Amino acid sequence: MNGVDAMLRRRIEQQRVPCPHLDRLASIAVADLPGQEVREVAEDIFNALSKLGDKVRAQLLLLARKFSDDLLEKGHAFRLAYLEQVAGDPGDALHYYLIDFDTAENVPDAGVKNAKLLWARSDDLDQVQQFVDKLQEKVKTSSHTDVVQQLLTDAKARLASLNKRNQFERTAVSRWPSLTAPARKLLSVFASIKSYNGLAEVAEYAGMDLTWAGRHYDKLVELGMLLVTEKTFRINPHIAPLLERESQHAVLGRIVRSQGTSAVKQVFNSQREFTIYQVLVQLCPNHLVFPNCSLQSVMSYERMKELVNEDDFGYYLRASVDIVVVSSTTYLPMLAIEVDSVWHDTERQQRNDGKKDRLFAAAGIPFMRLRPVGSPSENTIRAQVAEHVDELVRSLRADLPGYDQARGLLQDLSGVGLLR
């Protein structure tokens, strides 16, 4: 009892308000009488000290635990629970609240409310899971099953909420690429400071206009990169390594070495594709001509998902087009060409051709199919390109991105073919 006696002496000396129970305990402690006499006044002492501030409660917790059996015998499970809740172990707090419920004829509302606060104020997923486990076990034996079931339902709801938030925070890595450079810059500032007085201060640190800083801040919170409460903020730990790498301002390289085998091929699937590609390179010296481009590289994923049916969209994800002419200034596709062959006469390929036609029509990209028959010369190919391009010029929509350049290109191609 020496440690407890010393603590009590200090607390008693610090109390300026007269308290006969403390005086009585002091006289017992000074006289060093047997512990039984201390236990006789423990209830009164406990009641007196537990009404004081949090600092006193923290020091009282040790004493309360030593006399827990006596306090429970006197019906003070609620006070033990409250003391553990504010200064000790939340798990023990729930344990004592449940004892209080079992021993009470009418369960006090204060106890129920306090118990709910245990998990309502906890962000620890494991701790809330322990609360749920304890309540699930207790609901089988409690004399107030309805109350425990109410607490269990409330704790499960909190657990589900924390699980959802935890998953959202963990998946922030997959949303990282969608962050703009200014948003990442603002996030780096938050990672570098401990506190701030208003967003204007953070915007100043980032060298950013307040309006834009506000928009980027909202996006960071929305995407779960910046975790904010009423009083605190912190960087999502799951994206912290990515943010650290971002601050290095370097290019990270990694070489994957050959294992000694080879499976390379030309980017063209046929000689006819190559011949038409060469013609277009000659006809479009001021533009970029690419062979075998995936449709995803020239059509917006989000827009195509909105514009076409599920079957066509599935084909869009895996299909490619033989040749694409791209603007060297806007890098927008201006013309796509598919080189057909006898393989396109099969029923399956014709279905796929129909899907590809619908995809290009929905995307608004000028699309032309060419089918060389026999062995046409370059001049013949030019003439055929011109013939079909002339029709494309007339059907070109003025609202398409890069319309002027696309129209100019098609007119040039049409003119070249006609002159020859």
Short mmCIF file of C-alpha atoms in Angstrom, two decimals:
data_model
loop_
_atom_site.label_atom_id
_atom_site.label_comp_id
_atom_site.label_asym_id
_atom_site.label_seq_id
_atom_site.Cartn_x
_atom_site.Cartn_y
_atom_site.Cartn_z
CA MET A 1 0.00 0.00 0.00
CA ASN A 2 3.01 2.33 0.21
CA GLY A 3 2.68 3.55 -3.39
CA VAL A 4 -1.04 4.16 -2.97
CA ASP A 5 -0.48 5.88 0.40
CA ALA A 6 2.05 8.27 -1.13
CA MET A 7 -0.30 9.09 -3.98
CA LEU A 8 -3.18 9.74 -1.60
CA ARG A 9 -1.08 11.96 0.62
CA ARG A 10 -0.11 14.08 -2.41
CA ARG A 11 -3.71 14.32 -3.62
CA ILE A 12 -5.03 15.16 -0.15
CA GLU A 13 -2.43 17.89 0.34
CA GLN A 14 -3.39 19.39 -3.04
CA GLN A 15 -7.14 19.55 -2.26
CA ARG A 16 -8.13 22.98 -0.98
CA VAL A 17 -11.81 22.03 -0.52
CA PRO A 18 -12.36 20.25 2.84
CA CYS A 19 -13.34 16.61 2.40
CA PRO A 20 -13.93 14.50 5.53
CA HIS A 21 -13.55 11.23 3.60
CA LEU A 22 -10.09 12.24 2.40
CA ASP A 23 -9.14 13.30 5.92
CA ARG A 24 -10.26 9.94 7.23
CA LEU A 25 -8.25 8.05 4.62
CA ALA A 26 -5.24 10.25 5.37
CA SER A 27 -5.36 9.37 9.04
CA ILE A 28 -5.57 5.67 8.18
CA ALA A 29 -2.68 5.95 5.72
CA VAL A 30 -0.52 7.87 8.19
CA ALA A 31 -1.26 5.39 10.95
CA ASP A 32 -0.40 2.57 8.54
CA LEU A 33 -3.41 0.56 9.72
CA PRO A 34 -4.40 -2.77 8.11
CA GLY A 35 -5.80 -2.73 4.60
CA GLN A 36 -9.26 -3.83 5.80
CA GLU A 37 -9.85 -0.46 7.42
CA VAL A 38 -8.85 1.27 4.20
CA ARG A 39 -11.34 -0.87 2.30
CA GLU A 40 -14.09 0.23 4.67
CA VAL A 41 -13.74 3.81 3.46
CA ALA A 42 -12.71 3.01 -0.13
CA GLU A 43 -16.23 3.57 -1.41
CA ASP A 44 -16.45 7.08 0.06
CA ILE A 45 -12.94 7.97 -1.08
CA PHE A 46 -13.61 6.65 -4.56
CA ASN A 47 -16.82 8.66 -4.86
CA ALA A 48 -15.11 11.83 -3.70
CA LEU A 49 -12.12 11.62 -6.04
CA SER A 50 -14.00 10.38 -9.10
CA LYS A 51 -15.94 13.65 -9.23
CA LEU A 52 -12.74 15.66 -9.73
CA GLY A 53 -10.91 16.42 -13.01
CA ASP A 54 -9.40 14.04 -15.54
CA LYS A 55 -5.91 14.39 -14.06
CA VAL A 56 -7.18 13.19 -10.69
CA ARG A 57 -9.15 10.38 -12.32
CA ALA A 58 -6.02 9.15 -14.07
CA GLN A 59 -4.24 8.86 -10.71
CA LEU A 60 -7.33 7.37 -9.09
CA LEU A 61 -7.48 4.56 -11.65
CA LEU A 62 -4.69 2.59 -9.95
CA LEU A 63 -6.49 2.77 -6.61
CA ALA A 64 -9.84 1.85 -8.19
CA ARG A 65 -8.36 -1.26 -9.77
CA LYS A 66 -6.91 -2.38 -6.42
CA PHE A 67 -10.32 -2.06 -4.80
CA SER A 68 -12.38 -3.19 -7.80
CA ASP A 69 -13.89 -6.21 -6.02
CA ASP A 70 -15.00 -4.06 -3.09
CA LEU A 71 -16.43 -1.40 -5.40
CA LEU A 72 -18.33 -4.00 -7.44
CA GLU A 73 -19.69 -5.47 -4.22
CA LYS A 74 -21.01 -2.02 -3.31
CA GLY A 75 -22.66 -1.64 -6.75
CA HIS A 76 -20.18 0.78 -8.30
CA ALA A 77 -19.68 -0.99 -11.63
CA PHE A 78 -20.81 2.16 -13.47
CA ARG A 79 -18.15 4.31 -11.77
CA LEU A 80 -15.48 1.73 -12.52
CA ALA A 81 -16.61 1.63 -16.15
CA TYR A 82 -16.59 5.41 -16.45
CA LEU A 83 -13.14 5.68 -14.88
CA GLU A 84 -11.73 3.07 -17.28
CA GLN A 85 -13.42 4.90 -20.16
CA VAL A 86 -11.89 8.31 -19.42
CA ALA A 87 -8.52 7.22 -18.06
CA GLY A 88 -7.94 3.52 -18.67
CA ASP A 89 -8.83 0.58 -20.88
CA PRO A 90 -11.94 0.91 -23.12
CA GLY A 91 -12.29 -2.89 -23.19
CA ASP A 92 -12.47 -2.99 -19.38
CA ALA A 93 -14.91 -0.08 -19.49
CA LEU A 94 -17.34 -2.12 -21.62
CA HIS A 95 -16.85 -5.08 -19.28
CA TYR A 96 -17.93 -3.01 -16.27
CA TYR A 97 -20.83 -1.38 -18.12
CA LEU A 98 -22.16 -4.84 -18.95
CA ILE A 99 -21.84 -5.85 -15.29
CA ASP A 100 -23.74 -2.70 -14.34
CA PHE A 101 -26.52 -3.58 -16.80
CA ASP A 102 -26.82 -7.12 -15.42
CA THR A 103 -27.03 -5.96 -11.81
CA ALA A 104 -29.44 -3.07 -12.43
CA GLU A 105 -33.17 -3.52 -12.33
CA ASN A 106 -33.57 -0.70 -14.84
CA VAL A 107 -30.63 -0.13 -17.14
CA PRO A 108 -29.48 3.52 -16.82
CA ASP A 109 -29.56 5.55 -20.04
CA ALA A 110 -26.23 7.12 -19.10
CA GLY A 111 -24.55 3.72 -19.16
CA VAL A 112 -25.97 2.87 -22.58
CA LYS A 113 -24.92 6.24 -24.01
CA ASN A 114 -21.44 5.97 -22.52
CA ALA A 115 -21.00 2.45 -23.88
CA LYS A 116 -21.92 3.61 -27.40
CA LEU A 117 -19.30 6.35 -27.10
CA LEU A 118 -16.61 3.68 -26.67
CA TRP A 119 -16.80 2.70 -30.34
CA ALA A 120 -18.25 5.95 -31.67
CA ARG A 121 -15.02 7.72 -30.67
CA SER A 122 -12.69 4.92 -31.72
CA ASP A 123 -11.00 4.74 -35.12
CA ASP A 124 -9.23 1.50 -34.22
CA LEU A 125 -10.74 -1.23 -36.39
CA ASP A 126 -9.36 -4.06 -34.22
CA GLN A 127 -10.64 -2.46 -31.03
CA VAL A 128 -14.17 -2.02 -32.41
CA GLN A 129 -14.08 -5.63 -33.62
CA GLN A 130 -13.26 -6.67 -30.04
CA PHE A 131 -16.26 -4.68 -28.78
CA VAL A 132 -18.49 -6.50 -31.28
CA ASP A 133 -17.08 -9.90 -30.27
CA LYS A 134 -17.63 -9.16 -26.59
CA LEU A 135 -21.22 -8.01 -27.15
CA GLN A 136 -22.00 -11.04 -29.34
CA GLU A 137 -20.89 -13.29 -26.50
CA LYS A 138 -22.72 -11.29 -23.83
CA VAL A 139 -26.04 -11.12 -25.69
CA LYS A 140 -26.43 -14.88 -25.10
CA THR A 141 -26.29 -14.60 -21.29
CA SER A 142 -27.31 -11.05 -20.34
CA SER A 143 -30.35 -10.44 -18.17
CA HIS A 144 -31.06 -7.41 -20.39
CA THR A 145 -30.71 -9.00 -23.82
CA ASP A 146 -32.61 -6.19 -25.54
CA VAL A 147 -30.13 -3.57 -24.30
CA VAL A 148 -27.08 -5.62 -25.25
CA GLN A 149 -28.61 -6.36 -28.67
CA GLN A 150 -29.13 -2.62 -29.16
CA LEU A 151 -25.47 -2.00 -28.32
CA LEU A 152 -24.39 -4.85 -30.61
CA THR A 153 -26.34 -3.41 -33.55
CA ASP A 154 -24.81 0.01 -32.95
CA ALA A 155 -21.28 -1.41 -32.66
CA LYS A 156 -21.71 -3.45 -35.85
CA ALA A 157 -22.80 -0.32 -37.71
CA ARG A 158 -19.66 1.46 -36.52
CA LEU A 159 -17.53 -1.53 -37.52
CA ALA A 160 -19.06 -1.56 -41.01
CA SER A 161 -18.40 2.17 -41.34
CA LEU A 162 -14.76 1.76 -40.29
CA ASN A 163 -14.32 -1.20 -42.64
CA LYS A 164 -15.65 0.83 -45.54
CA ARG A 165 -13.39 3.75 -44.66
CA ASN A 166 -10.42 1.44 -44.28
CA GLN A 167 -11.02 -0.07 -47.71
CA PHE A 168 -11.43 3.39 -49.21
CA GLU A 169 -8.11 4.48 -47.71
CA ARG A 170 -6.34 1.32 -48.90
CA THR A 171 -7.59 1.76 -52.47
CA ALA A 172 -6.32 5.35 -52.66
CA VAL A 173 -3.24 3.98 -54.43
CA SER A 174 -5.40 3.11 -57.45
CA ARG A 175 -6.76 6.67 -57.54
CA TRP A 176 -3.32 8.28 -57.28
CA PRO A 177 -2.76 8.52 -61.07
CA SER A 178 -5.89 10.69 -61.40
CA LEU A 179 -4.35 13.44 -59.23
CA THR A 180 -3.16 16.48 -61.14
CA ALA A 181 0.33 17.89 -60.59
CA PRO A 182 -0.98 20.96 -58.65
CA ALA A 183 -3.02 18.69 -56.36
CA ARG A 184 0.07 16.61 -55.63
CA LYS A 185 2.01 19.79 -54.94
CA LEU A 186 -0.61 20.89 -52.40
CA LEU A 187 -0.53 17.44 -50.81
CA SER A 188 3.25 17.72 -50.47
CA VAL A 189 2.78 20.95 -48.54
CA PHE A 190 0.36 19.25 -46.13
CA ALA A 191 2.93 16.49 -45.65
CA SER A 192 5.55 19.11 -44.71
CA ILE A 193 3.58 21.05 -42.07
CA LYS A 194 2.22 20.17 -38.64
CA SER A 195 -0.54 22.76 -38.43
CA TYR A 196 -1.99 25.71 -40.33
CA ASN A 197 -4.33 28.61 -39.76
CA GLY A 198 -6.72 28.53 -42.69
CA LEU A 199 -6.33 27.25 -46.24
CA ALA A 200 -4.95 30.61 -47.36
CA GLU A 201 -1.78 29.85 -45.41
CA VAL A 202 -1.34 26.49 -47.15
CA ALA A 203 -2.05 28.09 -50.54
CA GLU A 204 0.70 30.62 -49.84
CA TYR A 205 3.16 27.83 -48.99
CA ALA A 206 2.26 26.10 -52.25
CA GLY A 207 2.51 29.32 -54.29
CA MET A 208 -1.06 28.78 -55.42
CA ASP A 209 -4.16 30.91 -55.87
CA LEU A 210 -6.59 30.37 -52.98
CA THR A 211 -9.49 29.47 -55.28
CA TRP A 212 -7.50 26.75 -56.99
CA ALA A 213 -6.03 25.58 -53.69
CA GLY A 214 -9.58 25.13 -52.40
CA ARG A 215 -10.54 23.01 -55.40
CA HIS A 216 -7.45 20.84 -55.11
CA TYR A 217 -8.01 20.50 -51.35
CA ASP A 218 -11.58 19.28 -51.91
CA LYS A 219 -10.29 16.75 -54.45
CA LEU A 220 -7.61 15.47 -52.07
CA VAL A 221 -10.21 14.90 -49.36
CA GLU A 222 -12.72 13.39 -51.81
CA LEU A 223 -10.17 10.88 -53.13
CA GLY A 224 -8.98 9.93 -49.65
CA MET A 225 -5.45 11.28 -50.07
CA LEU A 226 -5.84 13.75 -47.19
CA LEU A 227 -7.68 12.42 -44.12
CA VAL A 228 -9.35 15.26 -42.26
CA THR A 229 -11.31 15.47 -39.01
CA GLU A 230 -12.65 18.51 -37.19
CA LYS A 231 -9.33 19.09 -35.43
CA THR A 232 -6.68 17.12 -37.30
CA PHE A 233 -5.38 16.20 -40.72
CA ARG A 234 -3.00 13.51 -41.89
CA ILE A 235 -1.70 12.06 -45.12
CA ASN A 236 -3.22 8.70 -46.05
CA PRO A 237 -0.40 6.31 -45.05
CA HIS A 238 -1.09 4.06 -48.04
CA ILE A 239 -0.06 6.78 -50.51
CA ALA A 240 2.78 8.18 -48.38
CA PRO A 241 5.46 6.21 -50.31
CA LEU A 242 4.06 7.55 -53.60
CA LEU A 243 4.14 11.09 -52.26
CA GLU A 244 7.70 10.61 -51.03
CA ARG A 245 8.73 9.40 -54.48
CA GLU A 246 6.96 12.38 -56.06
CA SER A 247 9.05 14.80 -53.99
CA GLN A 248 12.29 13.36 -55.38
CA HIS A 249 11.66 15.01 -58.79
CA ALA A 250 13.54 12.24 -60.58
CA VAL A 251 12.97 9.70 -63.33
CA LEU A 252 13.04 6.14 -62.07
CA GLY A 253 14.30 3.57 -64.55
CA ARG A 254 14.36 -0.20 -64.59
CA ILE A 255 15.73 -2.51 -67.26
CA VAL A 256 14.12 -5.87 -67.95
CA ARG A 257 16.74 -8.03 -69.62
CA SER A 258 16.06 -10.62 -72.31
CA GLN A 259 16.02 -14.24 -71.22
CA GLY A 260 17.67 -15.40 -74.45
CA THR A 261 14.53 -16.16 -76.46
CA SER A 262 12.91 -14.08 -79.19
CA ALA A 263 9.37 -13.65 -80.56
CA VAL A 264 9.61 -10.29 -82.36
CA LYS A 265 7.72 -9.46 -85.58
CA GLN A 266 7.04 -6.47 -87.78
CA VAL A 267 4.34 -4.09 -86.62
CA PHE A 268 2.46 -4.79 -89.86
CA ASN A 269 0.26 -7.85 -90.22
CA SER A 270 0.48 -8.02 -94.02
CA GLN A 271 2.42 -6.66 -96.97
CA ARG A 272 -0.68 -4.78 -98.13
CA GLU A 273 -0.89 -2.94 -94.82
CA PHE A 274 2.76 -1.97 -95.24
CA THR A 275 2.22 -0.74 -98.81
CA ILE A 276 -0.74 1.45 -97.85
CA TYR A 277 1.18 2.71 -94.81
CA GLN A 278 4.07 3.81 -97.07
CA VAL A 279 1.66 5.65 -99.38
CA LEU A 280 0.09 7.52 -96.46
CA VAL A 281 3.49 8.46 -95.03
CA GLN A 282 4.35 10.03 -98.40
CA LEU A 283 0.98 11.77 -98.66
CA CYS A 284 1.04 13.11 -95.08
CA PRO A 285 4.58 14.42 -94.50
CA ASN A 286 3.42 16.94 -91.88
CA HIS A 287 1.48 14.45 -89.80
CA LEU A 288 2.18 11.30 -87.82
CA VAL A 289 1.18 7.93 -89.26
CA PHE A 290 0.93 4.98 -86.86
CA PRO A 291 0.28 1.32 -87.71
CA ASN A 292 -1.84 -1.06 -85.65
CA CYS A 293 -3.19 1.24 -82.94
CA SER A 294 -5.48 -0.07 -80.23
CA LEU A 295 -8.87 1.64 -80.24
CA GLN A 296 -8.29 2.64 -76.62
CA SER A 297 -5.37 4.79 -77.76
CA VAL A 298 -7.58 6.94 -80.02
CA MET A 299 -11.00 6.77 -78.32
CA SER A 300 -11.95 7.94 -74.82
CA TYR A 301 -12.69 5.02 -72.49
CA GLU A 302 -15.28 6.96 -70.47
CA ARG A 303 -17.12 8.34 -73.50
CA MET A 304 -17.20 5.05 -75.37
CA LYS A 305 -18.62 3.33 -72.32
CA GLU A 306 -21.49 5.83 -72.44
CA LEU A 307 -22.02 5.78 -76.21
CA VAL A 308 -22.07 2.09 -77.18
CA ASN A 309 -23.68 -1.11 -75.93
CA GLU A 310 -21.90 -3.62 -73.73
CA ASP A 311 -21.03 -6.01 -76.56
CA ASP A 312 -19.50 -3.29 -78.74
CA PHE A 313 -17.66 -1.87 -75.74
CA GLY A 314 -16.12 -5.27 -74.99
CA TYR A 315 -14.84 -5.39 -78.57
CA TYR A 316 -13.50 -1.83 -78.25
CA LEU A 317 -11.34 -2.93 -75.30
CA ARG A 318 -9.45 -5.53 -77.35
CA ALA A 319 -9.59 -4.27 -80.96
CA SER A 320 -7.09 -2.30 -83.04
CA VAL A 321 -7.13 -0.44 -86.35
CA ASP A 322 -4.53 -0.88 -89.11
CA ILE A 323 -3.46 2.75 -89.72
CA VAL A 324 -4.13 6.07 -87.95
CA VAL A 325 -3.09 9.54 -89.17
CA VAL A 326 -2.50 11.82 -86.17
CA SER A 327 -2.02 15.59 -86.01
CA SER A 328 1.56 16.52 -85.15
CA THR A 329 0.33 19.57 -83.20
CA THR A 330 -2.86 18.46 -81.40
CA TYR A 331 -2.05 14.73 -81.43
CA LEU A 332 -5.71 14.01 -82.21
CA PRO A 333 -6.58 11.21 -84.66
CA MET A 334 -7.66 12.70 -88.00
CA LEU A 335 -8.16 9.58 -90.11
CA ALA A 336 -8.23 5.83 -89.49
CA ILE A 337 -7.86 3.19 -92.20
CA GLU A 338 -8.64 -0.52 -92.06
CA VAL A 339 -7.10 -2.73 -94.75
CA ASP A 340 -9.54 -5.57 -95.46
CA SER A 341 -8.68 -8.95 -96.97
CA VAL A 342 -10.43 -12.22 -97.80
CA TRP A 343 -10.41 -13.00 -94.09
CA HIS A 344 -13.01 -10.28 -93.67
CA ASP A 345 -15.49 -12.37 -95.67
CA THR A 346 -16.06 -14.82 -92.81
CA GLU A 347 -19.28 -14.47 -90.82
CA ARG A 348 -17.44 -13.89 -87.56
CA GLN A 349 -15.15 -11.22 -89.02
CA GLN A 350 -18.08 -9.44 -90.62
CA ARG A 351 -19.76 -9.22 -87.21
CA ASN A 352 -16.55 -7.73 -85.79
CA ASP A 353 -16.29 -5.34 -88.74
CA GLY A 354 -19.80 -4.13 -87.95
CA LYS A 355 -18.79 -3.50 -84.36
CA LYS A 356 -15.70 -1.57 -85.45
CA ASP A 357 -17.75 0.54 -87.90
CA ARG A 358 -20.18 1.44 -85.10
CA LEU A 359 -17.33 2.28 -82.74
CA PHE A 360 -15.71 4.72 -85.17
CA ALA A 361 -19.09 6.25 -85.99
CA ALA A 362 -19.76 6.80 -82.28
CA ALA A 363 -16.24 8.17 -81.67
CA GLY A 364 -16.55 10.63 -84.57
CA ILE A 365 -13.21 9.65 -86.14
CA PRO A 366 -13.16 9.62 -89.97
CA PHE A 367 -12.84 5.94 -90.87
CA MET A 368 -12.12 4.34 -94.24
CA ARG A 369 -11.96 0.70 -95.27
CA LEU A 370 -9.69 -0.24 -98.18
CA ARG A 371 -9.61 -3.65 -99.84
CA PRO A 372 -6.87 -4.08 -102.43
CA VAL A 373 -7.80 -6.60 -105.12
CA GLY A 374 -4.98 -8.24 -107.04
CA SER A 375 -1.75 -6.22 -106.92
CA PRO A 376 -2.65 -2.53 -107.31
CA SER A 377 0.14 -0.01 -107.92
CA GLU A 378 0.81 2.93 -105.61
CA ASN A 379 -0.91 5.25 -108.10
CA THR A 380 -4.00 3.07 -108.04
CA ILE A 381 -3.99 3.08 -104.25
CA ARG A 382 -3.67 6.88 -104.22
CA ALA A 383 -6.60 7.19 -106.59
CA GLN A 384 -8.77 4.89 -104.49
CA VAL A 385 -7.83 6.77 -101.33
CA ALA A 386 -8.80 10.04 -103.03
CA GLU A 387 -12.12 8.63 -104.21
CA HIS A 388 -13.14 7.54 -100.72
CA VAL A 389 -11.65 10.57 -98.97
CA ASP A 390 -13.75 12.92 -101.08
CA GLU A 391 -16.84 11.29 -99.61
CA LEU A 392 -15.38 11.57 -96.09
CA VAL A 393 -14.80 15.32 -96.56
CA ARG A 394 -18.47 15.86 -97.35
CA SER A 395 -19.62 13.88 -94.31
CA LEU A 396 -17.12 15.35 -91.81
CA ARG A 397 -18.81 16.91 -88.77
CA ALA A 398 -17.81 20.48 -87.92
CA ASP A 399 -18.16 19.86 -84.18
CA LEU A 400 -15.41 17.25 -84.07
CA PRO A 401 -12.21 18.07 -82.13
CA GLY A 402 -9.52 19.07 -84.63
CA TYR A 403 -12.11 19.48 -87.41
CA ASP A 404 -10.16 22.11 -89.37
CA GLN A 405 -6.99 20.02 -89.49
CA ALA A 406 -8.88 16.83 -90.33
CA ARG A 407 -10.76 18.56 -93.15
CA GLY A 408 -7.54 20.07 -94.49
CA LEU A 409 -5.84 16.67 -94.45
CA LEU A 410 -8.71 14.94 -96.23
CA GLN A 411 -8.90 17.66 -98.86
CA ASP A 412 -5.15 17.37 -99.42
CA LEU A 413 -5.41 13.61 -99.81
CA SER A 414 -8.35 13.96 -102.16
CA GLY A 415 -6.51 16.56 -104.24
CA VAL A 416 -3.34 14.49 -104.45
CA GLY A 417 -5.26 11.52 -105.71
CA LEU A 418 -7.17 13.51 -108.32
CA LEU A 419 -4.06 15.21 -109.67
CA ARG A 420 -2.40 11.92 -110.24
#
